């Protein structure tokens, strides 16, 4: 992203920023809050957000597997088999989801409704509705029902 575009984004209000993301192909529901430092990667059209989703600062939404670069290399011994290979995956985020600061969501992931993803989590598997996950890789911490009882 060039410097002028970065400055333009910084100066946008929240609703204009969401409109900008939509014009780049991100499917975004209603009542969403998205920090401007979120990285939607090079394939934002593979990302879908439900209603009432908050994505905090520094979150990385990764829609392709960069490791295929190694398999395509002449050094790997697999170059003939994987010469033009790429692996892409959609990211689908349900309704009423909070994704904490600096979390990373990997390709092909679905996060269900009513979920919390902890700060710095690396999500490598689907997250069932009503779950709170965290860690590297992210694992179930507790259900939303358990969280509500503690609060």
mmCIF file of C-alpha atoms in Angstrom:
data_model
loop_
_atom_site.group_PDB
_atom_site.id
_atom_site.type_symbol
_atom_site.label_atom_id
_atom_site.label_comp_id
_atom_site.label_asym_id
_atom_site.label_seq_id
_atom_site.Cartn_x
_atom_site.Cartn_y
_atom_site.Cartn_z
ATOM 1 C CA UNK A 1 0.000 0.000 0.000
ATOM 2 C CA UNK A 2 1.478 3.347 -0.945
ATOM 3 C CA UNK A 3 1.996 6.189 1.507
ATOM 4 C CA UNK A 4 -0.767 8.401 0.101
ATOM 5 C CA UNK A 5 -3.310 5.610 0.463
ATOM 6 C CA UNK A 6 -2.134 4.921 4.034
ATOM 7 C CA UNK A 7 -2.621 8.595 4.940
ATOM 8 C CA UNK A 8 -6.039 8.667 3.276
ATOM 9 C CA UNK A 9 -7.137 5.628 5.331
ATOM 10 C CA UNK A 10 -5.858 7.173 8.584
ATOM 11 C CA UNK A 11 -7.985 10.261 7.926
ATOM 12 C CA UNK A 12 -11.209 8.325 7.192
ATOM 13 C CA UNK A 13 -13.960 8.083 9.759
ATOM 14 C CA UNK A 14 -15.189 4.600 10.740
ATOM 15 C CA UNK A 15 -18.115 4.388 8.329
ATOM 16 C CA UNK A 16 -16.011 5.571 5.387
ATOM 17 C CA UNK A 17 -13.358 2.999 6.288
ATOM 18 C CA UNK A 18 -15.926 0.193 6.290
ATOM 19 C CA UNK A 19 -17.218 1.439 2.908
ATOM 20 C CA UNK A 20 -13.635 1.430 1.621
ATOM 21 C CA UNK A 21 -13.176 -2.187 2.784
ATOM 22 C CA UNK A 22 -16.423 -3.183 1.087
ATOM 23 C CA UNK A 23 -15.253 -1.663 -2.212
ATOM 24 C CA UNK A 24 -12.158 -3.870 -1.871
ATOM 25 C CA UNK A 25 -14.363 -6.956 -1.620
ATOM 26 C CA UNK A 26 -14.653 -7.580 2.126
ATOM 27 C CA UNK A 27 -18.201 -8.661 2.984
ATOM 28 C CA UNK A 28 -19.156 -6.788 6.148
ATOM 29 C CA UNK A 29 -22.415 -7.007 8.092
ATOM 30 C CA UNK A 30 -24.035 -4.252 10.156
ATOM 31 C CA UNK A 31 -22.784 -2.639 13.375
ATOM 32 C CA UNK A 32 -19.120 -3.669 12.931
ATOM 33 C CA UNK A 33 -16.068 -1.977 14.444
ATOM 34 C CA UNK A 34 -12.788 -2.493 12.624
ATOM 35 C CA UNK A 35 -9.530 -0.853 13.605
ATOM 36 C CA UNK A 36 -7.622 0.653 10.695
ATOM 37 C CA UNK A 37 -4.456 -1.326 11.425
ATOM 38 C CA UNK A 38 -6.175 -4.644 10.602
ATOM 39 C CA UNK A 39 -4.462 -6.423 7.697
ATOM 40 C CA UNK A 40 -6.965 -7.847 5.214
ATOM 41 C CA UNK A 41 -4.140 -9.232 3.063
ATOM 42 C CA UNK A 42 -3.950 -9.408 -0.703
ATOM 43 C CA UNK A 43 -7.301 -11.238 -1.120
ATOM 44 C CA UNK A 44 -9.810 -9.210 0.928
ATOM 45 C CA UNK A 45 -12.631 -10.596 -1.252
ATOM 46 C CA UNK A 46 -12.141 -13.964 0.524
ATOM 47 C CA UNK A 47 -13.149 -12.452 3.893
ATOM 48 C CA UNK A 48 -16.699 -12.276 5.245
ATOM 49 C CA UNK A 49 -17.801 -10.681 8.531
ATOM 50 C CA UNK A 50 -21.231 -11.073 10.129
ATOM 51 C CA UNK A 51 -23.121 -8.457 12.134
ATOM 52 C CA UNK A 52 -21.709 -6.864 15.291
ATOM 53 C CA UNK A 53 -18.085 -7.917 14.758
ATOM 54 C CA UNK A 54 -15.205 -6.062 16.378
ATOM 55 C CA UNK A 55 -11.688 -6.578 15.055
ATOM 56 C CA UNK A 56 -9.035 -4.901 17.194
ATOM 57 C CA UNK A 57 -5.747 -3.314 16.202
ATOM 58 C CA UNK A 58 -3.005 -5.367 14.585
ATOM 59 C CA UNK A 59 -5.172 -8.347 13.615
ATOM 60 C CA UNK A 60 -3.890 -10.329 10.604
ATOM 61 C CA UNK A 61 -6.438 -12.053 8.353
ATOM 62 C CA UNK A 62 -4.343 -14.407 6.205
ATOM 63 C CA UNK A 63 -6.116 -15.831 3.144
ATOM 64 C CA UNK A 64 -3.263 -17.682 1.480
ATOM 65 C CA UNK A 65 -0.527 -20.118 2.474
ATOM 66 C CA UNK A 66 2.802 -18.446 1.715
ATOM 67 C CA UNK A 67 4.614 -21.695 2.513
ATOM 68 C CA UNK A 68 3.743 -22.981 -0.965
ATOM 69 C CA UNK A 69 6.597 -20.750 -2.142
ATOM 70 C CA UNK A 70 9.026 -23.331 -0.745
ATOM 71 C CA UNK A 71 7.344 -26.247 -2.544
ATOM 72 C CA UNK A 72 7.469 -24.362 -5.854
ATOM 73 C CA UNK A 73 11.222 -23.806 -5.500
ATOM 74 C CA UNK A 74 13.772 -25.772 -7.505
ATOM 75 C CA UNK A 75 15.559 -26.326 -4.177
ATOM 76 C CA UNK A 76 12.670 -28.331 -2.669
ATOM 77 C CA UNK A 77 12.692 -31.348 -4.941
ATOM 78 C CA UNK A 78 8.929 -30.775 -5.427
ATOM 79 C CA UNK A 79 9.102 -27.992 -8.030
ATOM 80 C CA UNK A 80 7.818 -30.126 -10.911
ATOM 81 C CA UNK A 81 4.789 -31.224 -8.910
ATOM 82 C CA UNK A 82 3.972 -27.797 -7.432
ATOM 83 C CA UNK A 83 5.335 -25.401 -10.086
ATOM 84 C CA UNK A 84 2.183 -23.221 -10.176
ATOM 85 C CA UNK A 85 0.594 -24.271 -6.883
ATOM 86 C CA UNK A 86 -1.077 -21.842 -4.527
ATOM 87 C CA UNK A 87 -3.368 -22.452 -1.576
ATOM 88 C CA UNK A 88 -6.084 -19.960 -0.713
ATOM 89 C CA UNK A 89 -8.793 -20.161 1.916
ATOM 90 C CA UNK A 90 -11.824 -18.088 2.808
ATOM 91 C CA UNK A 91 -12.198 -16.591 6.264
ATOM 92 C CA UNK A 92 -15.776 -16.485 7.552
ATOM 93 C CA UNK A 93 -16.537 -14.727 10.812
ATOM 94 C CA UNK A 94 -20.021 -15.082 12.325
ATOM 95 C CA UNK A 95 -22.228 -12.625 14.193
ATOM 96 C CA UNK A 96 -21.350 -11.044 17.531
ATOM 97 C CA UNK A 97 -17.632 -11.812 17.498
ATOM 98 C CA UNK A 98 -14.716 -10.012 19.136
ATOM 99 C CA UNK A 99 -11.193 -10.587 17.788
ATOM 100 C CA UNK A 100 -8.513 -9.324 20.180
ATOM 101 C CA UNK A 101 -5.466 -7.227 19.427
ATOM 102 C CA UNK A 102 -2.752 -8.833 17.269
ATOM 103 C CA UNK A 103 -4.642 -12.085 16.711
ATOM 104 C CA UNK A 104 -3.909 -13.976 13.482
ATOM 105 C CA UNK A 105 -6.613 -15.838 11.586
ATOM 106 C CA UNK A 106 -5.214 -18.379 9.108
ATOM 107 C CA UNK A 107 -6.681 -19.368 5.701
ATOM 108 C CA UNK A 108 -9.818 -21.480 5.535
ATOM 109 C CA UNK A 109 -11.078 -20.620 9.021
ATOM 110 C CA UNK A 110 -14.686 -20.205 10.104
ATOM 111 C CA UNK A 111 -15.403 -18.524 13.420
ATOM 112 C CA UNK A 112 -18.958 -19.155 14.619
ATOM 113 C CA UNK A 113 -21.419 -16.762 16.244
ATOM 114 C CA UNK A 114 -20.938 -15.362 19.764
ATOM 115 C CA UNK A 115 -17.177 -15.958 19.955
ATOM 116 C CA UNK A 116 -14.192 -14.240 21.504
ATOM 117 C CA UNK A 117 -10.668 -14.659 20.102
ATOM 118 C CA UNK A 118 -8.037 -13.631 22.663
ATOM 119 C CA UNK A 119 -5.251 -11.131 22.016
ATOM 120 C CA UNK A 120 -2.256 -12.618 20.147
ATOM 121 C CA UNK A 121 -4.102 -15.891 19.412
ATOM 122 C CA UNK A 122 -3.199 -17.758 16.223
ATOM 123 C CA UNK A 123 -6.366 -19.413 14.927
ATOM 124 C CA UNK A 124 -5.506 -22.503 12.870
ATOM 125 C CA UNK A 125 -8.811 -24.428 13.239
ATOM 126 C CA UNK A 126 -12.479 -23.499 13.030
ATOM 127 C CA UNK A 127 -13.987 -21.972 16.160
ATOM 128 C CA UNK A 128 -17.444 -23.325 17.140
ATOM 129 C CA UNK A 129 -20.200 -20.868 18.045
ATOM 130 C CA UNK A 130 -20.217 -19.821 21.690
ATOM 131 C CA UNK A 131 -16.468 -20.373 22.193
ATOM 132 C CA UNK A 132 -13.624 -18.364 23.640
ATOM 133 C CA UNK A 133 -10.231 -19.307 22.223
ATOM 134 C CA UNK A 134 -6.670 -18.178 22.847
ATOM 135 C CA UNK A 135 -3.048 -19.220 22.561
ATOM 136 C CA UNK A 136 -0.649 -20.323 19.853
ATOM 137 C CA UNK A 137 -2.218 -22.242 18.287
ATOM 138 C CA UNK A 138 -5.589 -21.122 19.610
ATOM 139 C CA UNK A 139 -7.429 -23.634 21.787
ATOM 140 C CA UNK A 140 -10.739 -23.541 23.612
ATOM 141 C CA UNK A 141 -10.451 -21.628 26.880
ATOM 142 C CA UNK A 142 -14.103 -21.803 27.873
ATOM 143 C CA UNK A 143 -17.596 -21.376 26.501
ATOM 144 C CA UNK A 144 -19.363 -18.049 26.366
ATOM 145 C CA UNK A 145 -21.814 -19.418 28.964
ATOM 146 C CA UNK A 146 -18.922 -20.143 31.369
ATOM 147 C CA UNK A 147 -17.497 -16.656 30.740
ATOM 148 C CA UNK A 148 -20.871 -15.037 31.478
ATOM 149 C CA UNK A 149 -21.191 -16.943 34.783
ATOM 150 C CA UNK A 150 -17.765 -15.663 35.939
ATOM 151 C CA UNK A 151 -18.581 -12.059 35.076
#
